[in-house]
CSV table of C-alpha atoms in Angstrom, one decimal:
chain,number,residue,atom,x,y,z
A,1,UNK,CA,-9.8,-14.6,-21.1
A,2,UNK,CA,-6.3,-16.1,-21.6
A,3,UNK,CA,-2.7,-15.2,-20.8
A,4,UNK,CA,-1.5,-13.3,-17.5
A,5,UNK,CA,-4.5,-12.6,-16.4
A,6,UNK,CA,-6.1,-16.0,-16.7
A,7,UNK,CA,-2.2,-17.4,-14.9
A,8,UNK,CA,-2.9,-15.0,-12.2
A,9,UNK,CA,-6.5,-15.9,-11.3
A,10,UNK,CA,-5.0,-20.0,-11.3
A,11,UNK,CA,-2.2,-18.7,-8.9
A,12,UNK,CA,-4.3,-17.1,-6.6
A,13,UNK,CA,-7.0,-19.1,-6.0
A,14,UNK,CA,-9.7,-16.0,-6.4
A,15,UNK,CA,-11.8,-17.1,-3.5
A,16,UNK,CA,-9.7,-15.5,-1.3
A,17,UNK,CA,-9.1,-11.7,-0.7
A,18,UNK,CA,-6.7,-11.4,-3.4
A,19,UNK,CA,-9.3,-11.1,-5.8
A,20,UNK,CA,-9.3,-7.5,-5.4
A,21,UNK,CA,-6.0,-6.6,-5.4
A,22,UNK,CA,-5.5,-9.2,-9.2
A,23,UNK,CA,-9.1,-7.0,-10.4
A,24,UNK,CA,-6.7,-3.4,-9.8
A,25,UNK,CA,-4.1,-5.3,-11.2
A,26,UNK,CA,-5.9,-6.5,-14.3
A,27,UNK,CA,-7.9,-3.6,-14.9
A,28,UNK,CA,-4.6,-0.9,-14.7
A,29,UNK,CA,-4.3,-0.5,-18.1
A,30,UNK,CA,-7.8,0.3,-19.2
A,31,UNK,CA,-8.0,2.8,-16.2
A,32,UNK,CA,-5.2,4.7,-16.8
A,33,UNK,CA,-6.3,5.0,-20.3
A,34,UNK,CA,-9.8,6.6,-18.5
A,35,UNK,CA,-7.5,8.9,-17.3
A,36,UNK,CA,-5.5,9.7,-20.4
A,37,UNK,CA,-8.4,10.7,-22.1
A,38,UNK,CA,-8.9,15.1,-23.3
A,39,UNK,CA,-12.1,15.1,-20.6
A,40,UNK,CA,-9.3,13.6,-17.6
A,41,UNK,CA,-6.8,16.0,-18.4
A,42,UNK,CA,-9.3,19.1,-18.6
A,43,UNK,CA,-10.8,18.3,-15.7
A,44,UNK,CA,-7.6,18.7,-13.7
A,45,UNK,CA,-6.0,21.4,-15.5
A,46,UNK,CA,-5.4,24.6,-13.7
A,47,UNK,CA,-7.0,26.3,-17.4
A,48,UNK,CA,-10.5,25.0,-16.4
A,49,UNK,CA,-13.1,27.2,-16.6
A,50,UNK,CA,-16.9,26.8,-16.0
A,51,UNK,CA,-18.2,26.0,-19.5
A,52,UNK,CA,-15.5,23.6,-20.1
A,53,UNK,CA,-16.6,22.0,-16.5
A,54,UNK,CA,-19.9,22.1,-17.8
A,55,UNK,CA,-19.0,19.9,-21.4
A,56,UNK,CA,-17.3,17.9,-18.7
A,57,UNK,CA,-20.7,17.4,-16.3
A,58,UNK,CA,-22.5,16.6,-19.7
A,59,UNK,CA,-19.9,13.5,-20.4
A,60,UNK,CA,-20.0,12.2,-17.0
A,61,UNK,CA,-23.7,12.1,-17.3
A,62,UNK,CA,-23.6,10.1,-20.6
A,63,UNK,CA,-21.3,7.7,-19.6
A,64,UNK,CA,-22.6,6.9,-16.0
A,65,UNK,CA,-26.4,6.6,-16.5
A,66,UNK,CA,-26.7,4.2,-18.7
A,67,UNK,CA,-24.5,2.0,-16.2
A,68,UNK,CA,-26.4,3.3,-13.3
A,69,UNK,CA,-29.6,2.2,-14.7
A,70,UNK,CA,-28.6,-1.0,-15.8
A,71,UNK,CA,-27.1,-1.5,-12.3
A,72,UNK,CA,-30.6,-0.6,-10.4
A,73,UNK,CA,-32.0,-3.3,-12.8
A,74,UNK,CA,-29.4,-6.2,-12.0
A,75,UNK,CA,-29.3,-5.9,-8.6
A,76,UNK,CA,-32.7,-5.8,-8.1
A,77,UNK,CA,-33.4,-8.9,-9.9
A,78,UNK,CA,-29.8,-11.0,-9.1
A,79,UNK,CA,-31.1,-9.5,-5.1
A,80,UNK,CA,-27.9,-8.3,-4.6
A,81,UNK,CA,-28.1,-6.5,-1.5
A,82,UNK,CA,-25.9,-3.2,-2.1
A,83,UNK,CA,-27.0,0.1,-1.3
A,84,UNK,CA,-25.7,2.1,-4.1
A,85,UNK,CA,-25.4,5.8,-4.1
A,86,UNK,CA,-26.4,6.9,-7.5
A,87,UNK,CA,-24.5,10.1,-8.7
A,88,UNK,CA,-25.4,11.0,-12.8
A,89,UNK,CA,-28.6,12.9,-11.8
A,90,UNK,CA,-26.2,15.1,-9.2
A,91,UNK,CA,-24.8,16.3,-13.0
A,92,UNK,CA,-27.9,17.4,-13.9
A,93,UNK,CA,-28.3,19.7,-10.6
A,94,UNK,CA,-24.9,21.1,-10.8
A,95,UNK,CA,-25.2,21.7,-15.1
A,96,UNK,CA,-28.7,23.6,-13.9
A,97,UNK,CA,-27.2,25.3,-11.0
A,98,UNK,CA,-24.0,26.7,-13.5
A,99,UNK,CA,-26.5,27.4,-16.6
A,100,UNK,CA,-30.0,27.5,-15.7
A,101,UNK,CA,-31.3,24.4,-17.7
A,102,UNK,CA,-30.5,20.5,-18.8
A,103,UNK,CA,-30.0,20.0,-22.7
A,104,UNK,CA,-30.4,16.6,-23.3
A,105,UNK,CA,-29.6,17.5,-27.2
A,106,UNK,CA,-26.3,17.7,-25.8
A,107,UNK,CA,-25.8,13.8,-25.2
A,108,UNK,CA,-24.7,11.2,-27.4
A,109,UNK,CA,-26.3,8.4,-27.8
A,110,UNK,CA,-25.1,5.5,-25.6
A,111,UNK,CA,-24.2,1.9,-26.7
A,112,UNK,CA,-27.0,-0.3,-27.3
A,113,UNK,CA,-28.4,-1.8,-24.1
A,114,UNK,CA,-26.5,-5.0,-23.1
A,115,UNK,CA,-28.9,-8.1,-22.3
A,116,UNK,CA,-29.4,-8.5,-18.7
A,117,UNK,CA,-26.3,-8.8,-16.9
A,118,UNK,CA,-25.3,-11.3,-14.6
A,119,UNK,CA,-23.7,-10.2,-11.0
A,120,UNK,CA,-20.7,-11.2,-11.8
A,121,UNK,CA,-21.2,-8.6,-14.7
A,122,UNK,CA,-22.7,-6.0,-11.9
A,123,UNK,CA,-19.8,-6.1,-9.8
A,124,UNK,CA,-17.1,-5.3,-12.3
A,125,UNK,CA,-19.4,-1.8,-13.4
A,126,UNK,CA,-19.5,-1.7,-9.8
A,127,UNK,CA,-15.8,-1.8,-9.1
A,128,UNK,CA,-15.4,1.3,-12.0
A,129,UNK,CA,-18.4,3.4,-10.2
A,130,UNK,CA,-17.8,3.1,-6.8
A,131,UNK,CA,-14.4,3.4,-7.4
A,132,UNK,CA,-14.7,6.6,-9.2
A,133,UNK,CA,-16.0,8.1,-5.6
A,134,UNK,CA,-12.9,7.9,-4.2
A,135,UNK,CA,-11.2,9.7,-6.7
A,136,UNK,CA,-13.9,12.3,-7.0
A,137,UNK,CA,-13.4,13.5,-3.2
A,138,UNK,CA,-9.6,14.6,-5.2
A,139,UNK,CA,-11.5,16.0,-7.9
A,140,UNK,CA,-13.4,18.3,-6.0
A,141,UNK,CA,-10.7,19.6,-4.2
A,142,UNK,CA,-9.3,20.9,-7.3
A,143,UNK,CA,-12.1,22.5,-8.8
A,144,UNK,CA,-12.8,23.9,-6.0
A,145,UNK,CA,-9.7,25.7,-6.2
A,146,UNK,CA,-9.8,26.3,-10.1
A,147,UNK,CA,-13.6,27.3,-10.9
A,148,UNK,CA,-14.8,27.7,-7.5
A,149,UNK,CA,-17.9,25.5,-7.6
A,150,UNK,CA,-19.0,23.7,-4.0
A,151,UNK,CA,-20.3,20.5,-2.8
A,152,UNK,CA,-23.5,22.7,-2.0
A,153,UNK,CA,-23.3,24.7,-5.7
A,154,UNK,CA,-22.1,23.0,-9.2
A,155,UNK,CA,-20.0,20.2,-7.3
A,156,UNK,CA,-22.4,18.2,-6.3
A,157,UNK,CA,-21.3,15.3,-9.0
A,158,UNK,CA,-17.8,15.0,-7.6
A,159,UNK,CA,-18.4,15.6,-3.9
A,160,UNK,CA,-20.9,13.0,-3.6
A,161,UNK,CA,-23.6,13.0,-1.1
A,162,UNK,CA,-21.9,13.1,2.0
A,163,UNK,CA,-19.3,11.5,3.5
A,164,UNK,CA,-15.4,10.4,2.7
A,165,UNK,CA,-16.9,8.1,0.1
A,166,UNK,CA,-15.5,5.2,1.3
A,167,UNK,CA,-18.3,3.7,3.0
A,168,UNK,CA,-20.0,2.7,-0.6
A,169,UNK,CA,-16.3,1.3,-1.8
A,170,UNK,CA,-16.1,-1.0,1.5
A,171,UNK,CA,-19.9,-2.2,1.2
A,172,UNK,CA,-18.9,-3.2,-2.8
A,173,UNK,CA,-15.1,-4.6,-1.4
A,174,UNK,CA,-17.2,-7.1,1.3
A,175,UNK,CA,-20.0,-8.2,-1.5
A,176,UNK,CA,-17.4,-8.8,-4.6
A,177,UNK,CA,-15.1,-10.6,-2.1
A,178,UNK,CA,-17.7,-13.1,-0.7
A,179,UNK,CA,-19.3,-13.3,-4.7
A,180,UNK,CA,-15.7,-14.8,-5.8
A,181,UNK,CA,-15.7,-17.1,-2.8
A,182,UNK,CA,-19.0,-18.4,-3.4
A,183,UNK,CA,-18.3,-18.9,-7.6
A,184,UNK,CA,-14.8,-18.8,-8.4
A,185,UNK,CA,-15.1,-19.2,-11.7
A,186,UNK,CA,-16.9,-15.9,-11.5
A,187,UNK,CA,-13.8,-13.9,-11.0
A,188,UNK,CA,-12.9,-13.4,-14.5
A,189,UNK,CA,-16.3,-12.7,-15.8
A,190,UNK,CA,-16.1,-9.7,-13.0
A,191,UNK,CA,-12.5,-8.8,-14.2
A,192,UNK,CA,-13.9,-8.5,-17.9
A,193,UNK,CA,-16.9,-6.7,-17.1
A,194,UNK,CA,-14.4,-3.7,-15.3
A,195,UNK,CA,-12.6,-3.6,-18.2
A,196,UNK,CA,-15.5,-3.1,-20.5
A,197,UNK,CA,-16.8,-0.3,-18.4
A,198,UNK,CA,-13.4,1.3,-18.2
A,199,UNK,CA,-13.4,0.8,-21.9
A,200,UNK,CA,-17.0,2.0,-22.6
A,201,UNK,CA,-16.6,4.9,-20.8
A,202,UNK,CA,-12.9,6.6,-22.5
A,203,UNK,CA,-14.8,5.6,-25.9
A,204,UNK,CA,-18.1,7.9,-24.4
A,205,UNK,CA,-15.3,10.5,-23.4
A,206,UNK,CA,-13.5,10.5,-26.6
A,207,UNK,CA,-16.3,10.7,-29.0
A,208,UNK,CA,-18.0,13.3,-26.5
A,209,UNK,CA,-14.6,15.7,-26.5
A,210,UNK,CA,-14.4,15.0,-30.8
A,211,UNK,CA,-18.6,16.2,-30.9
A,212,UNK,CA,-18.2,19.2,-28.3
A,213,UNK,CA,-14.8,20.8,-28.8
């Protein structure tokens, strides 16, 4: 990694706690492009209706698991000790809750299976996951409001398990901030990683909308 980004990390020595605030900073771009994408918009629009939400459930669930199990395999063997709160089977209760079944036809196929990632390379899919709680708490408000669906019937996805949803965001804040202290040089290994998650993701999202629309 070269240019601002790599500047920044020099300037701020990334052992301390502005790690975090340089991995928002460096990972902006890619995340508002997440949030560009046909599946964000829909999601939010006042128009949505329940099969659309259900197409939508159906993306989430492609795009998350393969990162979820990935994640349950690299902390386990980095011994990473982080609780995480795994949310893409919560898809499949609320798509069976709105229509009865799961159609796994339905996926795409996911990106070939990365070797095993380091925790550097954990933590940044970690920064995109447990990040994406906090904004689901807003999400659920909303279609709540627009379709109707509950944390107890079709919202389960977005609503989480319980909660505000920041408890899993300041476990993941306490471990990626003592990580960069530790190995410094880490930093832009974790930085890269969000980005390729943010990036792997829209591209999920985008070929999803193209295949289902």
């Amino acid at each position: 990694m070269n240019g601002p980004t790599h500047a920044a990390l020099q300037e701020t020595r990334p052992g301390e706690n502005e790690f975090l605030a340089l991995l928002k900073r460096s990972t902006q771009y890619h995340h508002q492009a997440l949030e560009a994408t046909d599946i964000s918009r829909l999601l939010m629009s006042p128009s949505l209706n329940v099969e659309a939400y259900t197409r939508i459930l159906y993306a989430f669930y492609g795009a998350f698991a393969p990162f979820e199990a990935m994640l349950l395999e690299a902390l386990k063997n980095n011994r990473i000790n982080f609780s995480i709160d795994f949310r893409a089977s919560l898809a499949v209760e609320d798509i069976r809750d709105l229509t009865g079944t799961f159609d796994p036809s339905i996926l795409l196929c996911p990106p070939p299976r990365q070797q095993q990632p380091s925790t550097a390379k954990a933590l940044g899919t970690l920064y995109v996951l447990e990040g994406s709680k906090l904004g689901g708490k807003v999400i659920s408000r909303q279609i709540s409001k627009t379709i109707g669906v509950t944390p107890l019937r079709g919202g389960r996805f977005f609503a989480g398990t319980g909660g505000s949803g920041t408890e899993g965001w300041k476990e993941f804040r306490s471990q990626c901030e003592s990580h960069v202290k530790l190995f410094p040089l880490s930093a832009e290994e974790i930085i890269e990683s969000a980005n390729d998650t943010f990036c792997s993701i829209q591209d999920y999202f985008d070929r999803f909308y193209s295949a289902t629309s």
